[in-house]
Amino acid sequence: MLTLPRFEWSAPRALEEALALLSPEHGRTLLVAGGTDAVPNLKHRLHEPERVVHLARVEELRYVRATPEALELGPLVTLSELAAHPLVRRDHPSLARAAGLVAGPQLRNMGTLGGNLCLDTRCTYYNQTFFWREALGFCLKKDGAHCHVVPQGRRCVAAHSSDLGPVLIVLGAEVEIAGPRGRRTLAVDEFFVPDGIHNNVLAPDEMVIRVAIPARARGLRTGYQKLRPRGAIDFPMLSVAFAARVNGVCEEARLVVSALAAKPKVIGGLEKLVRGRPLDDAAIEAVAGAASQQCRPQTNVPYDQDYRHAMVPVFVKRAIRDALEGGA
Ligand SMILES: Cc1cc2nc3c(=O)[nH]c(=O)nc-3n(C[C@H](O)[C@H](O)[C@H](O)COP(=O)(O)OP(=O)(O)OC[C@H]3O[C@@H](n4cnc5c(N)ncnc54)[C@H](O)[C@@H]3O)c2cc1C
Ligand code: SF4
């Protein structure tokens, strides 16, 4: 049986109270929202904090608000709420779809937007019990000195595995962060960094307090596709988010492929391939080919690297067709 380690537990009721409880030192405190990822990780001794700060009672972080500028989402909105919310379904169907494809229903009822965005990266050599990891000599991400995926590498390449991250990037969403040094807002794309040990810009005493999807994203055609072994529960082994503005011809397009390395990959060069042209079969093939060339899956998750690579163009085409057919 996997037990929890010992830690102090706090359940603040206000944002400022929660922020005051966070330590500036890495690893000393751990925020928990729905707990669907943090609790298993605590049991695996992947996190060993002195204090857990449980956010669930901070009601001011639970909201869905439409303003003229943006659809604003609080980090405590659950994945089930996002998947079912009429505004999200109407204006950003790919976000509702991605939320509805996370894990299974019980986990979506507990799991939150903030927890999903800040989800720890995943790896075959990391998401294991302490006993398993100790037998292997641990790894760079926790307690060890080497990476088992890229043995000569100096950086962890564990997989970004959040379903919502790629969708929020193609929608041009922003994330607001609060901490003792004040507040800052940045694009979701800039929130992630290519380091699997800690793949976002949050300092240990900061937290996500708002996600805003700009009003201009409402007119986009969007699609989300996810490859996973069991459709009922699993994390993505490949995910693709696409968004385009189409008025006869394609005016702008954005494509993100993820679950390959620590940061979602924004596919470059799309402007040249599709801008000012209809999104016809030839254009879709060209985009799928570009994605295939730019993506290099690692052996960081327990699924075949070549298969995941071969599926990149397949899932890119599906996501684009979803977008054009008005699906999600
Ligand atoms: C069997 C299983 C299958 C899963 N499948 C998927 C899947 O397919 N796709 C997927 O995306 N996820 C999956 N998950 C992971 C998880 O359920 C979801 O990502 C969920 O949205 C996490 O939200 P949470 O509130 O439970 O996060 P928590 O577990 O509470 O926290 C996760 C991380 O986010 C941090 N955090 C939480 N809120 C904030 C905040 N406001 N600011 C800063 N940091 C914060 C925590 O400190 C922690 O590091 C799965 C989990 C399990 C157990
Ligand atoms: S990618 Fe390497 S360092 Fe990162 S968790 Fe996996 S084995 Fe560890």
CSV table of C-alpha atoms and ligand atoms in Angstrom, one decimal:
chain,number,residue,atom,x,y,z
A,1,MET,CA,0.0,0.0,0.0
A,2,LEU,CA,1.3,3.5,-0.9
A,3,THR,CA,1.0,5.9,2.0
A,4,LEU,CA,1.2,9.6,2.2
A,5,PRO,CA,4.4,11.2,3.7
A,6,ARG,CA,4.0,13.4,6.8
A,7,PHE,CA,3.3,17.1,6.2
A,8,GLU,CA,1.5,20.0,7.7
A,9,TRP,CA,-1.8,20.8,6.0
A,10,SER,CA,-3.4,24.2,5.5
A,11,ALA,CA,-6.7,25.0,3.9
A,12,PRO,CA,-6.8,28.8,3.5
A,13,ARG,CA,-10.0,30.6,2.5
A,14,ALA,CA,-8.6,33.6,0.8
A,15,LEU,CA,-6.0,34.1,-1.9
A,16,GLU,CA,-3.7,36.4,0.2
A,17,GLU,CA,-3.8,33.8,3.0
A,18,ALA,CA,-2.8,31.1,0.5
A,19,LEU,CA,0.0,33.1,-0.9
A,20,ALA,CA,1.4,33.9,2.5
A,21,LEU,CA,1.7,30.2,3.2
A,22,LEU,CA,3.9,29.4,0.2
A,23,SER,CA,7.7,29.2,0.8
A,24,PRO,CA,10.1,30.8,-1.7
A,25,GLU,CA,12.3,27.7,-1.4
A,26,HIS,CA,11.7,24.9,-4.0
A,27,GLY,CA,10.0,21.8,-2.6
A,28,ARG,CA,9.1,23.1,0.9
A,29,THR,CA,5.4,23.8,0.2
A,30,LEU,CA,3.1,22.2,-2.3
A,31,LEU,CA,-0.1,23.7,-3.6
A,32,VAL,CA,-2.9,21.1,-4.1
A,33,ALA,CA,-6.1,22.0,-5.9
A,34,GLY,CA,-8.1,18.9,-6.9
A,35,GLY,CA,-5.2,16.7,-5.9
A,36,THR,CA,-5.7,14.2,-8.7
A,37,ASP,CA,-2.0,14.4,-9.7
A,38,ALA,CA,-0.4,15.9,-6.6
A,39,VAL,CA,-1.7,13.2,-4.2
A,40,PRO,CA,-0.4,10.2,-6.3
A,41,ASN,CA,2.9,12.1,-6.6
A,42,LEU,CA,3.0,12.6,-2.9
A,43,LYS,CA,2.5,8.9,-2.4
A,44,HIS,CA,5.3,8.1,-4.8
A,45,ARG,CA,7.5,10.5,-2.8
A,46,LEU,CA,7.9,12.7,-6.0
A,47,HIS,CA,7.0,15.6,-3.8
A,48,GLU,CA,8.2,15.7,-0.2
A,49,PRO,CA,6.9,19.1,1.1
A,50,GLU,CA,6.9,20.2,4.7
A,51,ARG,CA,3.4,21.8,4.1
A,52,VAL,CA,0.6,21.2,1.7
A,53,VAL,CA,-1.6,24.2,0.9
A,54,HIS,CA,-5.0,23.0,-0.1
A,55,LEU,CA,-6.6,25.6,-2.4
A,56,ALA,CA,-10.1,24.1,-2.7
A,57,ARG,CA,-11.7,26.5,-0.2
A,58,VAL,CA,-10.5,29.7,-1.9
A,59,GLU,CA,-13.8,30.5,-3.5
A,60,GLU,CA,-12.6,33.7,-5.2
A,61,LEU,CA,-10.5,31.4,-7.5
A,62,ARG,CA,-13.6,29.6,-8.8
A,63,TYR,CA,-15.4,31.6,-11.6
A,64,VAL,CA,-16.2,31.7,-15.3
A,65,ARG,CA,-16.8,35.4,-16.4
A,66,ALA,CA,-17.4,36.8,-19.8
A,67,THR,CA,-16.1,40.3,-20.3
A,68,PRO,CA,-16.0,42.3,-23.5
A,69,GLU,CA,-12.3,41.6,-23.7
A,70,ALA,CA,-12.1,37.9,-22.7
A,71,LEU,CA,-13.5,34.8,-21.2
A,72,GLU,CA,-12.0,34.7,-17.8
A,73,LEU,CA,-11.6,31.4,-16.0
A,74,GLY,CA,-10.6,30.9,-12.4
A,75,PRO,CA,-8.0,28.2,-11.7
A,76,LEU,CA,-10.4,26.2,-9.5
A,77,VAL,CA,-13.0,25.7,-12.2
A,78,THR,CA,-13.1,21.9,-12.6
A,79,LEU,CA,-12.6,20.0,-15.8
A,80,SER,CA,-16.2,18.8,-15.7
A,81,GLU,CA,-17.4,22.3,-15.4
A,82,LEU,CA,-15.3,23.5,-18.3
A,83,ALA,CA,-16.4,20.6,-20.5
A,84,ALA,CA,-20.1,21.4,-19.8
A,85,HIS,CA,-20.1,25.2,-19.6
A,86,PRO,CA,-22.4,26.7,-22.2
A,87,LEU,CA,-20.1,29.7,-22.9
A,88,VAL,CA,-17.0,27.5,-23.3
A,89,ARG,CA,-18.9,25.0,-25.5
A,90,ARG,CA,-20.3,27.7,-27.7
A,91,ASP,CA,-17.2,29.9,-28.1
A,92,HIS,CA,-14.3,27.5,-27.5
A,93,PRO,CA,-15.5,24.0,-28.3
A,94,SER,CA,-11.9,22.6,-28.5
A,95,LEU,CA,-11.3,23.6,-24.9
A,96,ALA,CA,-14.5,21.9,-23.8
A,97,ARG,CA,-13.6,18.9,-25.8
A,98,ALA,CA,-10.0,18.7,-24.4
A,99,ALA,CA,-11.4,19.1,-20.8
A,100,GLY,CA,-13.8,16.3,-21.5
A,101,LEU,CA,-11.0,14.0,-22.7
A,102,VAL,CA,-8.9,14.4,-19.5
A,103,ALA,CA,-8.6,11.1,-17.5
A,104,GLY,CA,-12.1,9.8,-16.5
A,105,PRO,CA,-15.2,11.3,-15.0
A,106,GLN,CA,-14.3,11.1,-11.3
A,107,LEU,CA,-10.9,12.8,-12.0
A,108,ARG,CA,-12.6,15.5,-14.1
A,109,ASN,CA,-15.0,16.2,-11.2
A,110,MET,CA,-12.0,16.9,-8.9
A,111,GLY,CA,-9.3,18.0,-11.3
A,112,THR,CA,-9.1,21.8,-12.0
A,113,LEU,CA,-8.0,24.1,-14.8
A,114,GLY,CA,-5.1,25.5,-12.6
A,115,GLY,CA,-3.9,22.0,-11.7
A,116,ASN,CA,-4.1,20.9,-15.3
A,117,LEU,CA,-2.0,23.9,-16.5
A,118,CYS,CA,0.6,23.3,-13.8
A,119,LEU,CA,0.6,19.5,-14.1
A,120,ASP,CA,3.9,18.0,-13.4
A,121,THR,CA,5.7,16.5,-16.4
A,122,ARG,CA,5.6,12.7,-16.8
A,123,CYS,CA,8.2,10.1,-17.6
A,124,THR,CA,8.6,6.3,-17.5
A,125,TYR,CA,11.5,6.7,-15.1
A,126,TYR,CA,9.8,9.2,-12.8
A,127,ASN,CA,6.2,8.2,-12.3
A,128,GLN,CA,7.1,5.2,-10.3
A,129,THR,CA,7.3,4.2,-6.6
A,130,PHE,CA,10.2,5.3,-4.5
A,131,PHE,CA,11.3,1.6,-4.4
A,132,TRP,CA,11.3,1.4,-8.2
A,133,ARG,CA,13.2,4.6,-8.7
A,134,GLU,CA,15.7,3.8,-6.0
A,135,ALA,CA,16.5,0.5,-7.6
A,136,LEU,CA,17.4,2.3,-10.8
A,137,GLY,CA,19.5,5.0,-9.0
A,138,PHE,CA,16.8,7.7,-9.4
A,139,CYS,CA,17.2,10.4,-12.2
A,140,LEU,CA,17.9,14.0,-12.8
A,141,LYS,CA,14.4,15.2,-12.1
A,142,LYS,CA,14.3,13.8,-8.6
A,143,ASP,CA,17.1,12.6,-6.3
A,144,GLY,CA,19.5,11.4,-9.1
A,145,ALA,CA,22.2,12.7,-11.4
A,146,HIS,CA,21.4,11.2,-14.8
A,147,CYS,CA,18.7,11.1,-17.3
A,148,HIS,CA,17.7,7.6,-18.5
A,149,VAL,CA,16.0,9.0,-21.6
A,150,VAL,CA,18.8,11.1,-23.0
A,151,PRO,CA,21.8,9.7,-21.0
A,152,GLN,CA,24.3,12.4,-22.3
A,153,GLY,CA,21.6,15.1,-21.8
A,154,ARG,CA,21.8,17.8,-19.0
A,155,ARG,CA,18.1,18.6,-19.2
A,156,CYS,CA,15.0,16.6,-18.3
A,157,VAL,CA,12.8,15.9,-21.3
A,158,ALA,CA,9.8,14.4,-19.3
A,159,ALA,CA,6.5,14.9,-21.2
A,160,HIS,CA,4.2,17.9,-20.9
A,161,SER,CA,1.0,15.9,-20.5
A,162,SER,CA,-1.7,18.5,-19.9
A,163,ASP,CA,-4.6,18.4,-22.4
A,164,LEU,CA,-5.6,22.0,-21.9
A,165,GLY,CA,-2.2,23.6,-22.3
A,166,PRO,CA,-2.0,23.1,-26.1
A,167,VAL,CA,-5.5,24.3,-26.7
A,168,LEU,CA,-5.0,27.5,-24.6
A,169,ILE,CA,-1.8,28.2,-26.6
A,170,VAL,CA,-3.6,28.1,-30.0
A,171,LEU,CA,-6.4,30.2,-28.6
A,172,GLY,CA,-3.8,32.9,-27.6
A,173,ALA,CA,-4.9,32.7,-24.0
A,174,GLU,CA,-3.1,34.5,-21.2
A,175,VAL,CA,-2.3,33.4,-17.6
A,176,GLU,CA,-2.2,35.7,-14.6
A,177,ILE,CA,0.2,34.8,-11.8
A,178,ALA,CA,0.2,36.1,-8.3
A,179,GLY,CA,3.0,36.1,-5.7
A,180,PRO,CA,4.8,38.2,-3.1
A,181,ARG,CA,6.3,40.4,-5.8
A,182,GLY,CA,2.9,41.3,-7.2
A,183,ARG,CA,1.0,40.1,-10.3
A,184,ARG,CA,2.1,39.4,-13.9
A,185,THR,CA,0.3,38.3,-17.0
A,186,LEU,CA,1.9,36.3,-19.8
A,187,ALA,CA,0.9,34.3,-22.8
A,188,VAL,CA,0.3,30.6,-22.0
A,189,ASP,CA,3.0,29.7,-24.6
A,190,GLU,CA,5.5,31.7,-22.5
A,191,PHE,CA,4.3,30.1,-19.3
A,192,PHE,CA,5.9,26.8,-20.3
A,193,VAL,CA,9.7,26.3,-20.4
A,194,PRO,CA,11.5,23.3,-22.0
A,195,ASP,CA,12.8,21.9,-18.8
A,196,GLY,CA,11.0,18.8,-17.5
A,197,ILE,CA,12.2,19.3,-13.9
A,198,HIS,CA,9.9,22.3,-13.6
A,199,ASN,CA,8.3,23.1,-16.9
A,200,ASN,CA,6.8,26.5,-16.2
A,201,VAL,CA,7.9,30.0,-15.0
A,202,LEU,CA,6.2,29.8,-11.6
A,203,ALA,CA,8.4,30.6,-8.7
A,204,PRO,CA,7.7,28.3,-5.6
A,205,ASP,CA,5.8,31.1,-3.9
A,206,GLU,CA,3.6,32.0,-6.9
A,207,MET,CA,0.4,30.6,-8.2
A,208,VAL,CA,-2.0,30.9,-11.2
A,209,ILE,CA,-5.0,33.0,-10.4
A,210,ARG,CA,-6.6,33.5,-13.8
A,211,VAL,CA,-6.7,32.2,-17.4
A,212,ALA,CA,-8.1,34.6,-20.0
A,213,ILE,CA,-9.1,33.7,-23.5
A,214,PRO,CA,-9.2,36.9,-25.6
A,215,ALA,CA,-12.5,37.8,-27.3
A,216,ARG,CA,-10.8,37.7,-30.7
A,217,ALA,CA,-10.4,33.9,-30.3
A,218,ARG,CA,-14.2,33.5,-30.5
A,219,GLY,CA,-14.3,33.5,-34.3
A,220,LEU,CA,-11.5,30.8,-34.7
A,221,ARG,CA,-12.2,27.4,-36.1
A,222,THR,CA,-10.5,25.0,-33.7
A,223,GLY,CA,-9.8,21.3,-33.3
A,224,TYR,CA,-8.3,19.0,-30.7
A,225,GLN,CA,-7.1,15.5,-31.1
A,226,LYS,CA,-5.5,13.2,-28.5
A,227,LEU,CA,-3.8,9.8,-28.9
A,228,ARG,CA,-4.0,7.6,-25.9
A,229,PRO,CA,-4.0,3.8,-25.3
A,230,ARG,CA,-7.3,3.7,-23.4
A,231,GLY,CA,-9.9,6.3,-24.4
A,232,ALA,CA,-11.5,6.1,-21.0
A,233,ILE,CA,-8.7,7.3,-18.8
A,234,ASP,CA,-5.2,7.7,-20.1
A,235,PHE,CA,-2.8,10.7,-20.4
A,236,PRO,CA,-2.0,11.7,-24.0
A,237,MET,CA,0.9,10.0,-25.7
A,238,LEU,CA,0.4,12.7,-28.4
A,239,SER,CA,-1.9,15.7,-28.5
A,240,VAL,CA,-2.6,18.2,-31.3
A,241,ALA,CA,-4.4,21.5,-31.0
A,242,PHE,CA,-5.2,23.6,-34.1
A,243,ALA,CA,-6.9,27.0,-34.6
A,244,ALA,CA,-7.4,29.0,-37.7
A,245,ARG,CA,-9.3,32.1,-38.9
A,246,VAL,CA,-10.9,31.2,-42.3
A,247,ASN,CA,-12.8,33.5,-44.5
A,248,GLY,CA,-12.8,31.6,-47.8
A,249,VAL,CA,-9.0,31.6,-47.4
A,250,CYS,CA,-7.0,31.0,-44.3
A,251,GLU,CA,-6.1,34.4,-42.6
A,252,GLU,CA,-4.2,33.0,-39.7
A,253,ALA,CA,-3.4,29.5,-38.2
A,254,ARG,CA,-1.8,28.1,-35.1
A,255,LEU,CA,-0.8,24.5,-34.5
A,256,VAL,CA,0.6,22.9,-31.3
A,257,VAL,CA,1.8,19.3,-30.9
A,258,SER,CA,2.4,18.1,-27.4
A,259,ALA,CA,3.0,15.2,-25.0
A,260,LEU,CA,6.4,14.8,-26.7
A,261,ALA,CA,8.8,16.8,-24.5
A,262,ALA,CA,8.6,19.2,-21.6
A,263,LYS,CA,7.1,22.2,-23.5
A,264,PRO,CA,4.3,22.0,-26.0
A,265,LYS,CA,5.7,22.5,-29.5
A,266,VAL,CA,4.3,25.4,-31.6
A,267,ILE,CA,4.8,24.3,-35.2
A,268,GLY,CA,6.7,27.0,-37.1
A,269,GLY,CA,6.3,28.2,-40.7
A,270,LEU,CA,2.5,27.9,-40.9
A,271,GLU,CA,2.1,31.4,-42.2
A,272,LYS,CA,4.0,30.5,-45.4
A,273,LEU,CA,2.1,27.3,-45.9
A,274,VAL,CA,-1.5,28.5,-45.5
A,275,ARG,CA,-1.9,32.2,-45.2
A,276,GLY,CA,-4.0,33.6,-48.0
A,277,ARG,CA,-4.8,30.1,-49.3
A,278,PRO,CA,-7.8,27.8,-48.9
A,279,LEU,CA,-7.3,25.1,-46.3
A,280,ASP,CA,-7.7,22.4,-48.9
A,281,ASP,CA,-6.3,18.9,-49.0
A,282,ALA,CA,-2.9,20.1,-50.4
A,283,ALA,CA,-2.6,22.7,-47.6
A,284,ILE,CA,-3.6,20.2,-44.9
A,285,GLU,CA,-0.9,17.7,-46.2
A,286,ALA,CA,1.7,20.4,-46.2
A,287,VAL,CA,0.9,21.4,-42.6
A,288,ALA,CA,0.9,17.7,-41.5
A,289,GLY,CA,4.3,17.3,-43.2
A,290,ALA,CA,5.8,20.3,-41.5
A,291,ALA,CA,4.6,19.1,-38.1
A,292,SER,CA,6.1,15.6,-38.7
A,293,GLN,CA,9.4,17.2,-39.6
A,294,GLN,CA,9.5,19.4,-36.5
A,295,CYS,CA,8.5,16.9,-33.9
A,296,ARG,CA,10.8,14.4,-32.3
A,297,PRO,CA,9.1,12.2,-29.7
A,298,GLN,CA,11.4,11.0,-26.9
A,299,THR,CA,11.3,7.6,-25.1
A,300,ASN,CA,10.0,9.4,-22.1
A,301,VAL,CA,6.6,7.7,-22.0
A,302,PRO,CA,6.1,3.9,-22.3
A,303,TYR,CA,4.8,4.0,-25.9
A,304,ASP,CA,6.8,3.4,-29.1
A,305,GLN,CA,8.7,6.5,-30.2
A,306,ASP,CA,8.4,5.7,-34.0
A,307,TYR,CA,4.6,5.0,-33.7
A,308,ARG,CA,4.1,8.3,-31.9
A,309,HIS,CA,6.1,10.1,-34.6
A,310,ALA,CA,4.1,8.3,-37.4
A,311,MET,CA,0.9,9.4,-35.7
A,312,VAL,CA,1.9,13.2,-35.7
A,313,PRO,CA,0.7,13.9,-39.3
A,314,VAL,CA,-2.4,11.6,-38.9
A,315,PHE,CA,-3.6,13.5,-35.8
A,316,VAL,CA,-2.7,16.9,-37.2
A,317,LYS,CA,-4.9,16.2,-40.2
A,318,ARG,CA,-7.7,15.0,-37.9
A,319,ALA,CA,-7.5,18.2,-35.8
A,320,ILE,CA,-7.6,20.4,-38.9
A,321,ARG,CA,-10.6,18.5,-40.4
A,322,ASP,CA,-12.4,18.8,-37.0
A,323,ALA,CA,-11.8,22.6,-37.2
A,324,LEU,CA,-13.1,22.9,-40.7
A,325,GLU,CA,-16.1,20.7,-40.1
A,326,GLY,CA,-17.0,22.9,-37.1
A,327,GLY,CA,-16.6,19.9,-34.7
A,328,ALA,CA,-14.2,21.0,-31.9
B,1,LIG,C1,-5.3,8.0,-13.9
B,1,LIG,C2,-5.1,9.5,-14.2
B,1,LIG,C3,-5.3,9.9,-15.6
B,1,LIG,C4,-5.0,11.2,-15.9
B,1,LIG,N1,-5.2,11.5,-17.2
B,1,LIG,C5,-5.0,12.8,-17.6
B,1,LIG,C6,-5.1,13.2,-18.9
B,1,LIG,O1,-5.5,12.4,-19.8
B,1,LIG,N2,-4.9,14.5,-19.3
B,1,LIG,C7,-4.4,15.4,-18.4
B,1,LIG,O2,-4.2,16.6,-18.7
B,1,LIG,N3,-4.3,15.1,-17.0
B,1,LIG,C8,-4.6,13.8,-16.6
B,1,LIG,N4,-4.4,13.5,-15.3
B,1,LIG,C9,-3.9,14.4,-14.4
B,1,LIG,C10,-4.9,15.3,-13.6
B,1,LIG,O3,-6.0,14.5,-13.2
B,1,LIG,C11,-5.4,16.5,-14.4
B,1,LIG,O4,-4.3,17.1,-15.1
B,1,LIG,C12,-6.0,17.5,-13.4
B,1,LIG,O5,-6.5,18.6,-14.2
B,1,LIG,C13,-5.1,18.1,-12.4
B,1,LIG,O6,-5.8,19.1,-11.7
B,1,LIG,P1,-5.8,19.0,-10.1
B,1,LIG,O7,-6.6,20.2,-9.6
B,1,LIG,O8,-6.2,17.7,-9.6
B,1,LIG,O9,-4.3,19.3,-9.8
B,1,LIG,P2,-3.5,18.9,-8.5
B,1,LIG,O10,-3.1,17.5,-8.5
B,1,LIG,O11,-4.1,19.5,-7.3
B,1,LIG,O12,-2.1,19.8,-8.8
B,1,LIG,C14,-1.3,19.5,-9.9
B,1,LIG,C15,-0.1,20.4,-9.9
B,1,LIG,O13,-0.6,21.7,-10.2
B,1,LIG,C16,-0.2,22.6,-9.1
B,1,LIG,N5,-1.3,23.6,-9.0
B,1,LIG,C17,-2.6,23.4,-8.8
B,1,LIG,N6,-3.3,24.5,-8.9
B,1,LIG,C18,-2.4,25.5,-9.1
B,1,LIG,C19,-2.5,26.9,-9.2
B,1,LIG,N7,-3.6,27.6,-9.2
B,1,LIG,N8,-1.3,27.6,-9.3
B,1,LIG,C20,-0.1,27.0,-9.4
B,1,LIG,N9,0.0,25.7,-9.3
B,1,LIG,C21,-1.1,24.9,-9.1
B,1,LIG,C22,0.0,21.7,-7.9
B,1,LIG,O14,1.0,22.3,-7.0
B,1,LIG,C23,0.6,20.5,-8.6
B,1,LIG,O15,1.9,20.6,-8.8
B,1,LIG,C24,-4.7,12.1,-14.9
B,1,LIG,C25,-4.5,11.7,-13.6
B,1,LIG,C26,-4.7,10.4,-13.2
B,1,LIG,C27,-4.6,10.0,-11.8
B,2,SF4,S1,13.4,12.6,-18.9
B,2,SF4,FE1,15.3,11.9,-17.8
B,2,SF4,S2,15.5,13.3,-16.1
B,2,SF4,FE2,13.5,13.6,-16.9
B,2,SF4,S3,12.2,12.3,-15.6
B,2,SF4,FE3,12.7,11.1,-17.4
B,2,SF4,S4,14.6,10.0,-16.8
B,2,SF4,FE4,14.3,11.6,-15.3
